[in-house]
Short mmCIF file of C-alpha atoms and ligand atoms in Angstrom, two decimals:
data_model
loop_
_atom_site.label_atom_id
_atom_site.label_comp_id
_atom_site.label_asym_id
_atom_site.label_seq_id
_atom_site.Cartn_x
_atom_site.Cartn_y
_atom_site.Cartn_z
CA MET A 1160 26.53 40.91 91.64
CA SER A 1161 23.11 39.80 90.41
CA ARG A 1162 22.07 36.19 90.84
CA LEU A 1163 22.16 35.86 87.06
CA ASP A 1164 25.76 37.10 86.95
CA SER A 1165 26.64 34.80 89.81
CA MET A 1166 25.17 31.79 88.04
CA ILE A 1167 26.92 32.64 84.79
CA ARG A 1168 30.21 32.97 86.63
CA ARG A 1169 29.73 29.63 88.39
CA LEU A 1170 28.80 27.74 85.23
CA THR A 1171 31.59 29.38 83.22
CA ALA A 1172 34.09 28.31 85.87
CA GLN A 1173 32.66 24.80 85.78
CA ARG A 1174 33.10 24.58 82.03
CA VAL A 1175 36.64 25.97 82.15
CA CYS A 1176 37.61 23.48 84.87
CA ILE A 1177 36.08 20.53 83.02
CA HIS A 1178 38.05 21.36 79.86
CA TYR A 1179 41.21 21.82 81.91
CA GLY A 1180 40.70 18.46 83.61
CA LEU A 1181 40.08 16.71 80.31
CA ASP A 1182 43.30 18.23 78.91
CA LEU A 1183 45.21 16.92 81.93
CA ILE A 1184 44.15 13.34 81.18
CA SER A 1185 44.70 13.46 77.44
CA ASP A 1186 47.58 10.96 77.72
CA LEU A 1187 45.76 8.59 80.08
CA ASN A 1188 43.47 5.74 79.22
CA GLY A 1189 40.36 5.04 81.22
CA PRO A 1190 36.74 6.02 81.55
CA ILE A 1191 35.27 9.07 83.25
CA LEU A 1192 33.18 9.03 86.41
CA GLU A 1193 30.48 11.66 86.85
CA LEU A 1194 29.10 11.97 90.37
CA GLY A 1195 25.82 13.89 90.37
CA LEU A 1196 23.74 13.67 87.20
CA GLY A 1197 21.26 16.40 88.20
CA ASN A 1198 19.89 17.90 85.00
CA GLY A 1199 22.57 16.16 82.98
CA ARG A 1200 24.28 19.40 81.98
CA THR A 1201 27.83 18.46 82.90
CA TYR A 1202 27.31 14.83 81.83
CA ASP A 1203 26.25 16.04 78.40
CA HIS A 1204 29.22 18.41 78.24
CA LEU A 1205 31.66 15.68 79.21
CA ARG A 1206 30.09 13.41 76.60
CA GLU A 1207 30.55 16.03 73.90
CA ASN A 1208 34.14 16.83 74.83
CA SER A 1209 35.75 13.59 75.93
CA LYS A 1210 36.36 12.02 72.52
CA GLY A 1211 34.26 8.94 73.02
CA ARG A 1212 35.51 7.89 76.45
CA GLU A 1213 33.06 5.83 78.45
CA ILE A 1214 31.32 7.85 81.16
CA PHE A 1215 29.87 6.14 84.23
CA VAL A 1216 27.36 8.23 86.13
CA PHE A 1217 26.41 8.02 89.80
CA GLU A 1218 23.11 9.46 90.95
CA ARG A 1219 20.58 8.55 93.63
CA SER A 1220 17.52 9.96 91.80
CA PRO A 1221 18.07 10.13 88.04
CA ALA A 1222 15.63 12.72 86.66
CA ALA A 1223 17.46 14.33 83.74
CA HIS A 1224 15.92 14.63 80.30
CA PRO A 1225 16.19 11.23 78.57
CA SER A 1226 18.61 12.68 76.02
CA CYS A 1227 20.98 13.48 78.91
CA THR A 1228 20.50 10.25 80.83
CA PRO A 1229 23.11 7.53 80.34
CA ASP A 1230 22.16 4.06 79.19
CA PRO A 1231 21.48 1.75 82.14
CA GLN A 1232 24.84 -0.02 81.89
CA PHE A 1233 26.54 3.34 82.49
CA LEU A 1234 24.33 4.45 85.37
CA PHE A 1235 24.91 3.56 89.02
CA GLU A 1236 21.67 4.47 90.70
CA GLY A 1237 21.65 4.93 94.47
CA ASP A 1238 23.59 6.67 97.18
CA PHE A 1239 27.25 7.32 96.31
CA ARG A 1240 28.30 5.55 99.51
CA GLU A 1241 26.79 2.33 98.16
CA THR A 1242 27.24 2.66 94.42
CA LEU A 1243 30.93 3.60 94.56
CA LYS A 1244 31.52 0.36 96.47
CA ARG A 1245 29.50 -1.59 93.92
CA ALA A 1246 31.42 0.01 91.07
CA ALA A 1247 34.69 -1.23 92.55
CA SER A 1248 33.64 -4.76 91.61
CA ASP A 1249 31.57 -3.92 88.49
CA LEU A 1250 33.87 -1.59 86.55
CA LYS A 1251 36.16 -3.37 84.11
CA SER A 1252 38.65 -0.48 83.94
CA LEU A 1253 39.74 2.06 86.49
CA ALA A 1254 38.95 5.67 85.63
CA ALA A 1255 41.26 8.46 84.47
CA PHE A 1256 39.00 11.34 85.48
CA ALA A 1257 36.26 11.92 88.03
CA HIS A 1258 34.01 14.94 88.12
CA CYS A 1259 32.10 15.43 91.36
CA ASP A 1260 29.22 17.87 91.21
CA ILE A 1261 27.51 16.86 94.40
CA GLY A 1262 26.74 20.04 96.30
CA SER A 1263 23.29 20.47 97.81
CA GLY A 1264 23.78 24.05 98.97
CA VAL A 1265 23.87 22.92 102.61
CA PRO A 1266 27.58 23.11 103.47
CA ALA A 1267 27.41 20.93 106.59
CA ASN A 1268 25.73 18.07 104.68
CA ASP A 1269 28.05 18.47 101.72
CA GLN A 1270 31.11 18.21 103.96
CA VAL A 1271 29.85 15.00 105.53
CA LEU A 1272 29.20 13.51 102.10
CA ALA A 1273 32.59 14.65 100.79
CA GLY A 1274 34.24 13.08 103.82
CA ALA A 1275 32.55 9.77 103.07
CA ILE A 1276 33.32 9.41 99.38
CA GLY A 1277 36.99 10.36 98.91
CA TYR A 1278 38.52 6.96 99.61
CA LEU A 1279 35.67 5.09 97.87
CA LEU A 1280 36.36 7.15 94.78
CA ASP A 1281 40.09 6.61 95.06
CA ASP A 1282 39.53 2.85 94.70
CA LEU A 1283 38.12 3.48 91.22
CA LEU A 1284 41.01 5.57 89.85
CA ILE A 1285 44.22 4.75 88.02
CA PRO A 1286 47.50 6.25 89.28
CA GLY A 1287 47.77 9.76 87.83
CA ALA A 1288 44.00 10.17 87.54
CA VAL A 1289 42.53 13.64 87.90
CA VAL A 1290 39.63 14.55 90.20
CA LEU A 1291 37.65 17.74 89.76
CA SER A 1292 35.19 18.44 92.54
CA ASP A 1293 32.83 21.13 93.74
CA GLN A 1294 33.67 20.01 97.31
CA ALA A 1295 37.05 19.72 98.98
CA LEU A 1296 38.07 16.06 99.20
CA HIS A 1297 40.83 14.76 101.44
CA VAL A 1298 42.62 11.65 100.27
CA GLU A 1299 46.21 11.02 101.27
CA GLN A 1300 47.31 9.82 97.83
CA TRP A 1301 45.94 12.91 96.08
CA GLU A 1302 47.82 16.13 95.54
CA ALA A 1303 45.92 19.37 95.10
CA ILE A 1304 46.82 21.00 91.79
CA ASP A 1305 46.38 24.56 90.64
CA LEU A 1306 43.10 25.60 89.11
CA PRO A 1307 43.17 27.11 85.63
CA ASN A 1308 43.94 30.82 85.36
CA GLY A 1309 41.08 33.07 86.36
CA ILE A 1310 39.26 30.54 88.56
CA SER A 1311 39.06 31.66 92.18
CA GLU A 1312 40.38 29.38 94.87
CA GLY A 1313 37.61 27.45 96.59
CA ARG A 1314 35.21 27.59 93.67
CA TYR A 1315 36.39 24.18 92.51
CA PHE A 1316 38.95 21.67 93.73
CA LEU A 1317 41.38 19.83 91.50
CA TYR A 1318 43.51 16.84 92.50
CA ARG A 1319 45.83 14.35 90.91
CA LYS A 1320 46.23 10.87 92.31
CA SER A 1321 49.81 9.86 93.00
CA GLU A 1322 51.54 7.89 90.24
CA GLU A 1323 52.97 5.53 92.83
CA ARG A 1324 51.02 2.35 93.31
CA GLY A 1325 50.09 1.01 96.71
N1 SAM B 1996 26.08 17.88 87.38
C1 SAM B 1996 24.66 18.19 87.39
C2 SAM B 1996 24.31 19.04 86.21
O1 SAM B 1996 25.21 19.63 85.61
O2 SAM B 1996 23.12 19.08 85.86
C3 SAM B 1996 24.19 18.81 88.68
C4 SAM B 1996 24.35 17.90 89.88
S1 SAM B 1996 23.51 18.48 91.30
C5 SAM B 1996 24.46 19.83 91.82
C6 SAM B 1996 23.92 17.26 92.50
C7 SAM B 1996 23.34 15.90 92.24
O3 SAM B 1996 23.93 14.97 93.15
C8 SAM B 1996 21.83 15.81 92.46
O4 SAM B 1996 21.20 15.30 91.31
C9 SAM B 1996 21.67 14.85 93.64
O5 SAM B 1996 20.54 13.99 93.54
C10 SAM B 1996 22.96 14.05 93.58
N2 SAM B 1996 23.35 13.55 94.90
C11 SAM B 1996 23.58 14.31 96.01
N3 SAM B 1996 23.92 13.52 97.05
C12 SAM B 1996 23.93 12.25 96.58
C13 SAM B 1996 24.24 10.98 97.17
N4 SAM B 1996 24.59 10.88 98.46
N5 SAM B 1996 24.18 9.89 96.40
C14 SAM B 1996 23.83 9.98 95.08
N6 SAM B 1996 23.51 11.15 94.46
C15 SAM B 1996 23.57 12.27 95.20
#
């Protein structure tokens, strides 16, 4: 497969999974968390397709085009390991959906980061919230749920937080 085909396949899967995740939270109230602004592609897509929900973005080095950069009150700038903790006291509402697009292409580093953020992220989510991630995340209260049809296992990871509190 050419690199172009591979990229198209990856981005198509990303879009399919984002729409699927948004459908899963259609009955839930709460903002969206976007981890990894990058070029702002997925942030912009979430913004266009989430029916006006607030979107809080986490990014250590915001460098997206201004049109795809959130207003400062929606941007947590810094390392996830710090900003997710800060958000736990700053956010007025817990989130219904989190999209993590945090991969660097260096699997060993990505696994360490994924291992560090799962429980910090969990603190920001309502019961029943959905997490879509490009990295496997391991949080006891989260159940892995099936990816949409046609998306290969391991390309993305989808979880739902338990409805039970505590
Ligand atoms: N979702 C983006 C898009 O569609 O354009 C792409 C995100 S890119 C794959 C990953 C982003 O995560 C990068 O912008 C990187 O700076 C950010 N990132 C990676 N590790 C981070 C960390 N520990 N804390 C904060 N941001 C981090």
